CSV table of C-alpha atoms and ligand atoms in Angstrom, one decimal:
chain,number,residue,atom,x,y,z
H,292,MET,CA,-0.2,-0.1,0.2
H,293,SER,CA,1.4,3.5,-0.7
H,294,GLU,CA,2.6,5.5,2.6
H,295,LYS,CA,0.4,8.1,1.0
H,296,ALA,CA,-2.8,9.8,0.0
H,297,LYS,CA,-3.2,12.4,-3.0
H,298,ILE,CA,-6.2,14.4,-3.4
H,299,THR,CA,-6.5,16.7,-6.7
H,300,VAL,CA,-8.5,20.2,-6.5
H,301,ASN,CA,-8.5,21.9,-9.7
H,302,ASP,CA,-5.2,20.5,-11.1
H,303,LYS,CA,-3.6,20.8,-8.0
H,304,THR,CA,-2.7,17.9,-6.1
H,305,TYR,CA,-1.6,17.3,-2.3
H,306,GLU,CA,-0.5,14.4,-0.3
H,307,PHE,CA,-1.4,12.8,2.6
H,308,PRO,CA,0.1,10.5,5.2
H,309,LEU,CA,-1.6,7.1,5.9
H,310,THR,CA,-1.9,6.2,9.5
H,311,VAL,CA,-2.5,2.2,9.9
H,312,GLY,CA,-4.2,1.0,12.9
H,313,SER,CA,-2.5,-2.4,15.0
H,314,GLU,CA,-6.0,-4.2,13.3
H,315,ASN,CA,-4.5,-2.6,9.5
H,316,GLU,CA,-7.5,0.1,9.7
H,317,THR,CA,-6.2,2.9,7.5
H,318,ALA,CA,-6.8,6.5,7.8
H,319,ILE,CA,-5.9,9.3,5.6
H,320,ASP,CA,-4.0,12.1,7.9
H,321,ILE,CA,-5.6,14.6,6.8
H,322,SER,CA,-4.2,17.9,10.2
H,323,ALA,CA,-2.3,19.6,7.5
H,324,LEU,CA,-5.6,20.0,4.7
H,325,ARG,CA,-6.4,23.9,5.6
H,326,ALA,CA,-3.0,24.4,5.9
H,327,GLN,CA,-1.9,23.2,2.6
H,328,SER,CA,-5.2,23.9,0.6
H,329,GLY,CA,-7.2,26.4,2.1
H,330,LEU,CA,-10.3,23.1,2.1
H,331,ILE,CA,-12.1,21.2,4.6
H,332,THR,CA,-13.9,17.9,4.6
H,333,LEU,CA,-17.5,18.2,4.9
H,334,ASP,CA,-18.7,14.4,7.1
H,335,THR,CA,-22.2,15.4,9.2
H,336,GLY,CA,-22.6,12.6,12.0
H,337,PHE,CA,-18.6,11.8,11.6
H,338,LYS,CA,-19.6,8.6,9.3
H,339,ASN,CA,-16.1,8.0,7.9
H,340,THR,CA,-14.4,10.2,10.1
H,341,GLY,CA,-12.4,9.2,12.9
H,342,SER,CA,-11.4,11.5,15.5
H,343,THR,CA,-8.1,9.8,17.5
H,344,LYS,CA,-6.2,7.3,18.0
H,345,SER,CA,-7.2,5.0,20.4
H,346,ALA,CA,-6.1,1.7,21.8
H,347,ILE,CA,-9.0,1.0,24.3
H,348,THR,CA,-11.8,-1.1,22.0
H,349,PHE,CA,-11.5,-3.0,19.0
H,350,LEU,CA,-14.7,-3.2,16.9
H,351,ASP,CA,-15.1,-4.8,13.2
H,352,GLY,CA,-18.4,-3.9,12.2
H,353,GLU,CA,-18.2,-6.4,9.0
H,354,LYS,CA,-16.7,-9.3,10.9
H,355,GLY,CA,-18.7,-8.8,14.3
H,356,ILE,CA,-15.5,-8.4,16.5
H,357,LEU,CA,-15.5,-6.7,19.7
H,358,ARG,CA,-12.3,-6.6,21.7
H,359,TYR,CA,-11.9,-4.5,25.4
H,360,ARG,CA,-7.3,-4.1,25.0
H,361,GLY,CA,-7.6,-7.0,22.7
H,362,TYR,CA,-9.6,-9.5,24.9
H,363,PRO,CA,-12.4,-10.9,23.1
H,364,ILE,CA,-16.1,-9.8,24.7
H,365,GLU,CA,-17.8,-13.4,24.4
H,366,GLN,CA,-14.6,-14.5,26.6
H,367,LEU,CA,-14.7,-11.5,29.0
H,368,ALA,CA,-18.9,-12.1,29.1
H,369,LYS,CA,-18.7,-15.3,30.1
H,370,GLU,CA,-15.7,-15.5,32.7
H,371,SER,CA,-15.1,-12.1,34.1
H,372,ASP,CA,-16.6,-9.7,35.9
H,373,PHE,CA,-17.6,-6.0,35.6
H,374,LEU,CA,-15.4,-4.6,38.3
H,375,GLU,CA,-12.5,-5.8,36.5
H,376,VAL,CA,-13.6,-5.3,32.9
H,377,ALA,CA,-13.7,-2.0,34.6
H,378,TYR,CA,-9.9,-1.9,35.3
H,379,LEU,CA,-8.8,-3.4,32.4
H,380,LEU,CA,-10.7,-0.6,30.2
H,381,ILE,CA,-8.9,2.2,32.9
H,382,ASN,CA,-5.6,0.8,32.9
H,383,GLY,CA,-5.5,-1.1,29.8
H,384,GLU,CA,-4.2,-4.6,31.5
H,385,LEU,CA,-6.0,-7.5,33.1
H,386,PRO,CA,-5.1,-6.6,36.9
H,387,THR,CA,-3.7,-8.9,39.4
H,388,ALA,CA,-4.9,-10.5,42.2
H,389,ASP,CA,-3.6,-7.4,44.6
H,390,GLN,CA,-4.6,-5.1,42.0
H,391,MET,CA,-8.1,-6.4,41.8
H,392,ASP,CA,-8.5,-6.3,46.0
H,393,SER,CA,-6.7,-2.7,45.9
H,394,PHE,CA,-9.3,-1.3,42.9
H,395,SER,CA,-12.8,-3.4,44.8
H,396,ASP,CA,-11.6,-2.0,48.3
H,397,ASN,CA,-11.4,1.5,47.0
H,398,ILE,CA,-14.6,1.3,45.1
H,399,THR,CA,-16.9,-0.2,48.3
H,400,ASN,CA,-15.1,2.6,50.5
H,401,HIS,CA,-16.7,5.3,48.4
H,402,THR,CA,-20.1,3.7,47.9
H,403,LEU,CA,-21.9,6.2,50.0
H,404,ILE,CA,-23.1,9.8,48.8
H,405,HIS,CA,-22.8,12.7,50.3
H,406,GLU,CA,-26.0,12.9,53.0
H,407,ASP,CA,-27.0,16.6,51.3
H,408,MET,CA,-26.8,15.1,47.8
H,409,LYS,CA,-30.2,13.0,49.3
H,410,ARG,CA,-32.2,16.5,49.4
H,411,PHE,CA,-32.1,16.7,45.7
H,412,TYR,CA,-33.8,13.8,45.2
H,413,GLU,CA,-37.0,15.4,47.4
H,414,ALA,CA,-36.7,18.1,44.9
H,415,PHE,CA,-37.4,16.3,41.7
H,416,PRO,CA,-40.8,15.2,40.7
H,417,SER,CA,-42.0,11.9,41.5
H,418,ASN,CA,-42.0,10.9,37.8
H,419,ALA,CA,-38.8,12.5,36.6
H,420,HIS,CA,-36.8,10.6,34.1
H,421,PRO,CA,-33.8,8.8,36.1
H,422,MET,CA,-31.7,9.7,33.0
H,423,GLY,CA,-32.4,13.3,33.7
H,424,ILE,CA,-31.5,12.7,37.6
H,425,LEU,CA,-28.9,11.1,37.4
H,426,SER,CA,-27.0,13.9,34.0
H,427,SER,CA,-27.7,16.4,37.4
H,428,MET,CA,-26.9,14.0,40.0
H,429,LEU,CA,-23.3,13.3,38.7
H,430,SER,CA,-22.7,16.7,37.6
H,431,SER,CA,-23.7,18.0,41.0
H,432,MET,CA,-20.9,15.7,42.0
H,433,SER,CA,-18.4,18.4,40.5
H,434,THR,CA,-19.4,21.5,43.3
H,435,PHE,CA,-19.2,18.6,46.2
H,436,TYR,CA,-15.8,17.3,45.4
H,437,PRO,CA,-14.5,20.8,43.9
H,438,GLU,CA,-11.1,20.0,44.0
H,439,SER,CA,-11.9,17.9,40.9
H,440,GLN,CA,-12.4,21.1,38.9
H,441,ASN,CA,-8.9,22.0,39.3
H,442,PRO,CA,-7.2,21.1,35.4
H,443,ASP,CA,-4.1,20.8,36.5
H,444,ARG,CA,-5.3,17.5,38.3
H,445,THR,CA,-2.9,15.2,39.6
H,446,ASP,CA,-3.2,11.3,38.8
H,447,LYS,CA,-3.6,10.1,42.5
H,448,ASP,CA,-7.2,13.3,42.0
H,449,VAL,CA,-7.7,11.6,38.4
H,450,GLU,CA,-7.9,8.2,40.3
H,451,LEU,CA,-10.0,9.3,43.3
H,452,THR,CA,-12.4,10.8,41.0
H,453,ILE,CA,-12.7,7.7,38.9
H,454,HIS,CA,-13.5,5.4,42.3
H,455,ARG,CA,-16.3,8.5,43.5
H,456,LEU,CA,-17.7,7.7,40.2
H,457,ILE,CA,-17.8,3.9,39.4
H,458,ALA,CA,-18.6,3.8,43.4
H,459,LYS,CA,-21.2,6.1,43.6
H,460,ILE,CA,-23.1,5.8,40.5
H,461,PRO,CA,-25.3,2.6,41.6
H,462,THR,CA,-26.2,4.3,44.6
H,463,LEU,CA,-27.5,7.4,42.8
H,464,ALA,CA,-29.4,5.2,40.2
H,465,ALA,CA,-31.1,3.0,43.4
H,466,LEU,CA,-32.1,6.5,45.2
H,467,SER,CA,-33.9,7.7,41.8
H,468,TYR,CA,-35.5,4.6,42.1
H,469,LYS,CA,-37.0,4.4,46.0
H,470,SER,CA,-37.7,7.7,45.3
H,471,SER,CA,-39.9,7.6,42.6
H,472,LYS,CA,-41.5,4.7,44.7
H,473,GLY,CA,-42.3,6.7,47.6
H,474,GLN,CA,-39.7,4.2,49.7
H,475,PRO,CA,-36.8,4.7,52.5
H,476,TYR,CA,-33.8,4.7,50.9
H,477,ILE,CA,-30.9,1.7,50.7
H,478,TYR,CA,-27.8,2.5,52.2
H,479,PRO,CA,-25.3,0.4,50.5
H,480,ASP,CA,-24.0,-3.1,52.3
H,481,ASN,CA,-20.1,-2.7,51.7
H,482,SER,CA,-20.3,-6.7,52.6
H,483,LEU,CA,-22.0,-7.4,48.7
H,484,SER,CA,-20.5,-7.1,45.4
H,485,TYR,CA,-20.5,-4.4,42.9
H,486,VAL,CA,-23.9,-6.2,41.1
H,487,GLU,CA,-25.3,-7.1,44.5
H,488,ASN,CA,-25.2,-4.2,46.2
H,489,PHE,CA,-27.0,-2.3,43.4
H,490,LEU,CA,-29.9,-5.1,43.3
H,491,TYR,CA,-29.8,-4.3,47.2
H,492,MET,CA,-30.2,-1.1,47.1
H,493,MET,CA,-33.4,-1.3,44.2
H,494,PHE,CA,-35.1,-4.1,45.6
H,495,ALA,CA,-34.4,-4.7,49.7
H,496,VAL,CA,-36.9,-3.3,52.0
H,497,PRO,CA,-36.3,-2.0,55.4
H,498,SER,CA,-37.3,-4.8,58.0
H,499,GLU,CA,-37.9,-8.1,55.4
H,500,ASP,CA,-34.8,-10.1,53.9
H,501,TYR,CA,-33.8,-9.6,50.4
H,502,VAL,CA,-32.7,-12.6,49.3
H,503,LEU,CA,-30.4,-11.9,45.9
H,504,ASP,CA,-31.5,-14.6,42.8
H,505,PRO,CA,-27.6,-15.4,41.7
H,506,VAL,CA,-29.2,-15.8,38.0
H,507,VAL,CA,-30.3,-12.0,38.2
H,508,VAL,CA,-26.8,-11.1,39.3
H,509,ASP,CA,-24.8,-12.8,36.7
H,510,ALA,CA,-27.5,-11.5,34.1
H,511,LEU,CA,-26.6,-8.2,35.3
H,512,ASN,CA,-22.8,-8.9,35.4
H,513,LYS,CA,-22.9,-9.8,32.1
H,514,LEU,CA,-25.5,-7.1,30.7
H,515,LEU,CA,-22.8,-4.6,32.1
H,516,ILE,CA,-19.6,-6.1,30.4
H,517,LEU,CA,-21.2,-6.0,27.2
H,518,HIS,CA,-22.2,-1.8,28.0
H,519,ALA,CA,-18.9,-1.4,29.0
H,520,ASP,CA,-17.0,0.2,26.4
H,521,HIS,CA,-17.7,0.9,21.7
H,522,GLU,CA,-15.5,2.6,20.9
H,523,GLN,CA,-16.1,6.3,19.7
H,524,ASN,CA,-20.1,6.2,19.9
H,525,CYS,CA,-22.0,9.0,20.3
H,526,SER,CA,-22.0,9.5,24.1
H,527,THR,CA,-17.8,8.8,23.9
H,528,SER,CA,-17.4,11.1,21.7
H,529,THR,CA,-19.3,13.5,23.5
H,530,VAL,CA,-17.6,13.0,26.8
H,531,ARG,CA,-14.2,13.2,25.1
H,532,ILE,CA,-14.9,16.2,23.0
H,533,VAL,CA,-16.5,17.6,26.6
H,534,GLY,CA,-13.2,16.8,28.4
H,535,SER,CA,-11.4,18.3,25.7
H,536,SER,CA,-11.9,21.8,27.3
H,537,LYS,CA,-10.5,20.6,30.6
H,538,ALA,CA,-14.0,20.4,31.9
H,539,ASN,CA,-13.9,18.3,35.4
H,540,LEU,CA,-14.0,14.2,34.6
H,541,TYR,CA,-18.1,14.5,36.6
H,542,SER,CA,-19.4,17.5,34.1
H,543,SER,CA,-17.8,15.3,31.2
H,544,ILE,CA,-19.4,11.8,31.9
H,545,ALA,CA,-22.9,13.7,32.9
H,546,ALA,CA,-22.7,15.3,29.3
H,547,GLY,CA,-22.2,11.4,28.1
H,548,VAL,CA,-25.1,10.6,30.2
H,549,SER,CA,-27.6,13.4,28.7
H,550,ALA,CA,-25.7,12.3,24.7
H,551,LEU,CA,-27.1,8.1,25.9
H,552,TRP,CA,-30.4,8.9,27.2
H,553,GLY,CA,-31.3,9.4,23.1
H,554,PRO,CA,-33.3,7.1,21.7
H,555,LEU,CA,-31.5,6.5,18.4
H,556,HIS,CA,-28.3,6.1,21.6
H,557,GLY,CA,-28.9,4.1,24.6
H,558,GLY,CA,-32.2,5.1,24.8
H,559,ALA,CA,-33.3,2.3,22.1
H,560,ASN,CA,-33.3,-0.3,25.3
H,561,GLN,CA,-36.4,1.8,26.5
H,562,ALA,CA,-38.3,2.5,23.4
H,563,VAL,CA,-37.9,-1.4,22.2
H,564,ILE,CA,-40.1,-2.2,24.5
H,565,VAL,CA,-42.2,0.6,24.3
H,566,MET,CA,-42.6,-0.2,20.9
H,567,LEU,CA,-42.8,-4.4,21.6
H,568,GLU,CA,-45.6,-3.2,24.3
H,569,ARG,CA,-47.1,-1.4,21.2
H,570,MET,CA,-47.5,-4.0,18.8
H,571,ILE,CA,-48.7,-6.6,21.4
H,572,ARG,CA,-51.3,-3.9,22.2
H,573,GLU,CA,-52.4,-2.7,19.2
H,574,GLY,CA,-52.0,-6.4,17.7
H,575,GLY,CA,-52.0,-6.7,13.6
H,576,ASP,CA,-49.7,-9.2,12.0
H,577,MET,CA,-45.7,-8.8,11.9
H,578,GLN,CA,-45.7,-7.4,8.6
H,579,LYS,CA,-48.0,-4.7,9.3
H,580,TRP,CA,-45.0,-3.4,11.3
H,581,ILE,CA,-42.0,-4.1,8.9
H,582,ASP,CA,-44.1,-2.4,6.3
H,583,LYS,CA,-44.6,0.8,8.6
H,584,ALA,CA,-40.5,0.7,9.9
H,585,LYS,CA,-39.8,1.2,6.1
H,586,ASP,CA,-42.1,3.2,5.2
H,587,LYS,CA,-40.2,6.9,4.9
H,588,ASN,CA,-43.7,8.4,5.5
H,589,ASP,CA,-44.5,6.5,9.1
H,590,PRO,CA,-42.0,7.8,11.7
H,591,PHE,CA,-42.5,4.4,12.8
H,592,ARG,CA,-39.1,2.6,12.7
H,593,LEU,CA,-37.9,-1.2,14.3
H,594,MET,CA,-36.1,0.6,17.7
H,595,GLY,CA,-32.9,-1.7,18.7
H,596,PHE,CA,-32.6,-2.0,14.9
H,597,GLY,CA,-29.4,-1.0,12.9
H,598,HIS,CA,-25.8,0.3,14.1
H,599,ARG,CA,-23.9,2.7,12.6
H,600,VAL,CA,-21.0,0.3,12.5
H,601,TYR,CA,-22.5,-3.5,12.4
H,602,LYS,CA,-23.4,-4.5,9.2
H,603,ASN,CA,-23.8,-8.1,9.9
H,604,PHE,CA,-24.6,-8.6,13.3
H,605,ASP,CA,-24.0,-7.1,17.3
H,606,PRO,CA,-21.8,-9.3,18.7
H,607,ARG,CA,-23.2,-8.0,22.0
H,608,ALA,CA,-27.1,-8.8,20.7
H,609,THR,CA,-26.0,-12.3,19.9
H,610,ILE,CA,-24.8,-13.1,24.0
H,611,ILE,CA,-27.4,-11.3,25.0
H,612,LYS,CA,-30.3,-12.9,23.0
H,613,LYS,CA,-29.2,-16.6,24.4
H,614,SER,CA,-29.0,-15.3,28.0
H,615,CYS,CA,-32.4,-14.1,27.6
H,616,ASP,CA,-33.8,-17.5,27.0
H,617,ASP,CA,-31.6,-19.0,29.6
H,618,VAL,CA,-32.6,-16.0,32.3
H,619,LEU,CA,-36.6,-16.0,31.4
H,620,GLU,CA,-36.6,-19.9,32.0
H,621,LYS,CA,-34.4,-20.1,35.3
H,622,LEU,CA,-36.6,-17.0,36.5
H,623,GLY,CA,-39.6,-18.8,35.3
H,624,VAL,CA,-40.3,-15.7,33.3
H,625,ASP,CA,-42.9,-16.3,30.1
H,626,ASP,CA,-42.8,-12.5,28.4
H,627,PRO,CA,-44.9,-12.5,25.5
H,628,ALA,CA,-42.5,-8.9,24.4
H,629,LEU,CA,-39.6,-11.8,24.0
H,630,GLU,CA,-41.6,-13.7,21.5
H,631,MET,CA,-42.5,-10.7,19.6
H,632,ALA,CA,-38.7,-9.5,19.6
H,633,LYS,CA,-37.6,-13.3,18.2
H,634,GLU,CA,-40.9,-13.0,15.4
H,635,LEU,CA,-39.9,-9.8,14.3
H,636,GLU,CA,-36.4,-10.4,14.0
H,637,ALA,CA,-36.9,-13.6,12.0
H,638,ILE,CA,-39.0,-11.7,9.4
H,639,ALA,CA,-37.0,-8.6,9.1
H,640,LEU,CA,-33.5,-10.5,8.1
H,641,LYS,CA,-35.4,-12.3,5.5
H,642,ASP,CA,-36.8,-8.5,4.2
H,643,GLU,CA,-34.6,-7.2,1.4
H,644,TYR,CA,-35.2,-3.7,2.8
H,645,PHE,CA,-33.0,-4.6,5.9
H,646,ILE,CA,-30.7,-6.9,4.2
H,647,GLU,CA,-29.6,-4.5,1.4
H,648,ARG,CA,-29.4,-2.0,4.5
H,649,GLY,CA,-27.5,-4.4,7.1
H,650,LEU,CA,-30.3,-3.6,9.5
H,651,TYR,CA,-29.6,-6.2,12.3
H,652,PRO,CA,-30.6,-6.3,16.2
H,653,ASN,CA,-28.4,-4.4,18.3
H,654,VAL,CA,-27.4,-4.3,21.6
H,655,ASP,CA,-30.4,-3.2,22.6
H,656,PHE,CA,-32.8,-5.0,20.8
H,657,TYR,CA,-33.1,-7.7,23.9
H,658,SER,CA,-31.6,-6.2,26.2
H,659,GLY,CA,-34.8,-4.5,27.7
H,660,ILE,CA,-36.0,-7.8,28.2
H,661,ILE,CA,-33.3,-8.9,30.3
H,662,TYR,CA,-34.1,-5.7,32.2
H,663,ARG,CA,-37.7,-6.3,32.9
H,664,ALA,CA,-37.3,-9.8,34.2
H,665,ILE,CA,-34.4,-8.9,36.8
H,666,GLY,CA,-37.2,-6.3,38.3
H,667,ILE,CA,-35.4,-2.9,36.6
H,668,PRO,CA,-38.3,-0.7,35.4
H,669,THR,CA,-38.6,0.1,32.1
H,670,GLU,CA,-37.5,3.8,32.7
H,671,MET,CA,-34.2,2.6,34.4
H,672,PHE,CA,-33.2,0.8,31.4
H,673,THR,CA,-30.8,3.2,29.9
H,674,VAL,CA,-29.6,4.2,33.3
H,675,LEU,CA,-28.3,1.0,33.6
H,676,PHE,CA,-26.5,1.1,30.3
H,677,ALA,CA,-25.0,4.0,31.9
H,678,ILE,CA,-23.7,1.9,34.9
H,679,GLY,CA,-22.3,-0.2,32.3
H,680,ARG,CA,-20.8,2.3,30.4
H,681,LEU,CA,-19.6,4.6,32.6
H,682,PRO,CA,-16.0,2.4,33.1
H,683,GLY,CA,-15.4,3.0,28.6
H,684,TRP,CA,-16.5,6.8,29.5
H,685,ILE,CA,-13.8,6.8,32.0
H,686,ALA,CA,-10.9,4.9,30.0
H,687,GLN,CA,-11.7,7.5,26.7
H,688,TRP,CA,-11.8,10.6,28.8
H,689,LYS,CA,-8.1,9.7,30.2
H,690,GLU,CA,-6.8,8.4,27.1
H,691,MET,CA,-7.9,11.6,25.4
H,692,VAL,CA,-6.4,13.6,28.6
H,693,SER,CA,-3.0,11.9,28.6
H,694,ASN,CA,-2.5,12.2,24.5
H,695,ASN,CA,-2.8,16.2,25.5
H,696,GLU,CA,-5.4,15.8,22.3
H,697,PRO,CA,-5.9,19.8,21.2
H,698,ILE,CA,-10.0,21.0,22.2
H,699,GLY,CA,-12.2,19.9,20.2
H,700,ARG,CA,-13.5,22.0,17.5
H,701,PRO,CA,-14.9,20.8,14.2
H,702,ARG,CA,-15.2,23.6,11.1
H,703,GLN,CA,-18.1,23.8,9.0
H,704,VAL,CA,-19.3,25.3,5.5
H,705,TYR,CA,-21.5,28.4,5.6
H,706,ILE,CA,-24.4,28.4,3.5
H,707,GLY,CA,-26.5,31.3,4.6
H,708,ALA,CA,-27.0,34.9,3.9
H,709,LYS,CA,-23.8,36.9,2.4
H,710,GLU,CA,-23.1,40.0,4.0
H,711,ARG,CA,-26.0,42.6,4.1
H,712,ASN,CA,-26.5,45.8,6.2
H,713,TYR,CA,-29.0,46.4,9.0
H,714,THR,CA,-32.0,48.3,8.1
H,715,SER,CA,-34.5,49.8,10.6
H,716,PHE,CA,-38.5,48.8,11.4
H,717,ASP,CA,-39.8,51.1,8.6
H,718,LYS,CA,-37.2,49.6,6.5
H,719,ARG,CA,-38.4,46.2,6.7
V,1030,LIG,C1,-26.6,2.0,20.7
V,1030,LIG,O1,-22.6,4.0,17.9
V,1030,LIG,C2,-22.2,2.7,19.0
V,1030,LIG,O2,-21.6,2.2,19.3
V,1030,LIG,C3,-23.4,2.8,19.8
V,1030,LIG,C4,-24.0,1.8,20.5
V,1030,LIG,C5,-22.6,1.9,22.0
V,1030,LIG,O3,-22.3,0.6,22.2
V,1030,LIG,O4,-22.5,2.9,22.6
V,1030,LIG,O5,-23.9,0.8,19.7
V,1030,LIG,C6,-25.7,1.7,21.0
V,1030,LIG,O6,-26.2,3.5,20.6
V,1030,LIG,C7,-26.7,1.4,19.4
V,1030,LIG,C8,-28.1,1.9,18.5
V,1030,LIG,C9,-29.3,2.1,19.2
V,1030,LIG,N1,-30.1,2.9,18.2
V,1030,LIG,C10,-31.4,2.4,18.0
V,1030,LIG,O7,-31.7,0.8,17.8
V,1030,LIG,C11,-32.5,3.1,16.9
V,1030,LIG,C12,-32.8,2.3,16.0
V,1030,LIG,N2,-31.9,2.8,15.0
V,1030,LIG,C13,-31.4,3.6,14.2
V,1030,LIG,O8,-32.3,4.5,14.3
V,1030,LIG,C14,-30.3,3.6,13.3
V,1030,LIG,O9,-30.4,2.3,12.9
V,1030,LIG,C15,-28.5,4.1,13.9
V,1030,LIG,C16,-29.4,5.3,14.0
V,1030,LIG,C17,-28.4,2.8,15.2
V,1030,LIG,C18,-28.1,4.2,12.9
V,1030,LIG,O10,-28.3,5.2,12.3
V,1030,LIG,P1,-27.5,5.6,11.2
V,1030,LIG,O11,-25.7,5.3,10.9
V,1030,LIG,O12,-27.2,6.8,11.1
V,1030,LIG,O13,-27.9,4.9,9.5
V,1030,LIG,P2,-29.2,5.8,8.9
V,1030,LIG,O14,-29.9,6.2,10.1
V,1030,LIG,O15,-28.8,6.4,7.6
V,1030,LIG,O16,-30.7,4.1,8.3
V,1030,LIG,C19,-29.4,4.0,7.0
V,1030,LIG,C20,-31.0,3.5,6.2
V,1030,LIG,C21,-31.6,4.5,6.3
V,1030,LIG,O17,-32.4,4.1,5.3
V,1030,LIG,P3,-32.5,4.9,3.8
V,1030,LIG,O18,-31.9,6.2,3.5
V,1030,LIG,O19,-30.8,4.0,3.0
V,1030,LIG,O20,-33.6,4.5,2.5
V,1030,LIG,O21,-31.5,2.2,6.8
V,1030,LIG,C22,-32.5,2.8,7.6
V,1030,LIG,C23,-32.9,4.2,7.8
V,1030,LIG,O22,-33.8,4.8,7.4
V,1030,LIG,N3,-32.7,2.1,8.6
V,1030,LIG,C24,-33.9,1.7,9.6
V,1030,LIG,C25,-33.7,1.6,10.7
V,1030,LIG,N4,-31.9,2.0,11.4
V,1030,LIG,C26,-31.7,2.7,10.1
V,1030,LIG,N5,-35.4,1.7,8.8
V,1030,LIG,C27,-36.0,1.2,9.6
V,1030,LIG,N6,-36.3,0.7,11.2
V,1030,LIG,C28,-34.1,1.0,11.5
V,1030,LIG,N7,-34.4,0.7,12.8
């Protein structure tokens, strides 16, 4: 392969270096394009544009490959634990037993939130969406730990913020659930594992024994691992660009939560269940819904279908679909939404419209069915996505900071009015 790319515009040829990654992905480095030619590129939605070089996650959309720091997602989902995967993503290597103990202890010792933060929950409306609460609470953490706002923070400062974020996000999430139910808050029980503690804070009720179901713990551990990172997706790019202004990590993560909330992104897991419930409620044969999804004049879309990168299958959806059957059977749950989802997938995957566009179930298509089976309320599905994605966001923010990347500031092509003079009201 030639080491350079040539672009010819108006008979002038410019040369640009090629960058080749460890998995042979090749990019044209156009950093000097404007200085050399006065030209910029345009790529709405950044479908063909790399924003950085990253060593965290590799995915191949055509082959359905997803690896965290080189480890296949299938192995991590089967063998690992969410906190261990968090350590791997953030530090780049699997921890030794001592490193894991120390990381786990640090997380355990920061699970409480400042008592004054509880007052915020009393101020939110009882029907407040938990993603709006989570984003607000994470941003407010920068005010309770003002030292985190120092742009010249040390590695130690950043490590403490990382421990606080990972430790407190389950507590913040569970508090929003308890608050919405008008139930007493359950404080963390630090004798429990990370996932057990979250379930305990969510579902335990004072004066009653709460029995953890290992099937539920295992399913949630797997789901959090599968959501932990996904290279430069919308919310991760948001975290990186907010952090590139030297904003603190709490605010950068809060921005990522807001981006994830959208139904085209992490909010899709909630939208899938809403869609399946509507299909069950309104009935009609499957083809009616498939035709609606294909109709450009109909706003209906198959939520949980399609992906910017995966054009054959989303390896996470494959794993989650398999555990759906397993978890629902072990829990004795019979969810008509699962059968509906499987039927929908089977029909769509034979339909030319979906095949030619490479539209397949993504991570959000089946995840909500498991969340529902383990008792998570629908409006909290994306909160679970955020808890899973937090280590990935942190790892990506850290990489951007350690690379000393410049503040993110894209260019544009102006298509508005040319110069004109101001006129007073009587002349308009
Ligand atoms: C996540 O990027 C990541 O990595 C994200 C994520 C992560 O882990 O961070 O994987 C998590 O966000 C998964 C995606 C969750 N979103 C949904 O399930 C919402 C439904 N899907 C779509 O809205 C859509 O597929 C996107 C947003 C996921 C991808 O959109 P793109 O890449 O911009 O593709 P597009 O909208 O340009 O679609 C290409 C074509 C269009 O038709 P044509 O104009 O070519 O005729 O496919 C059609 C679209 O209309 N299409 C769909 C469809 N998704 C795309 N048609 C019907 N139903 C759908 N779901």
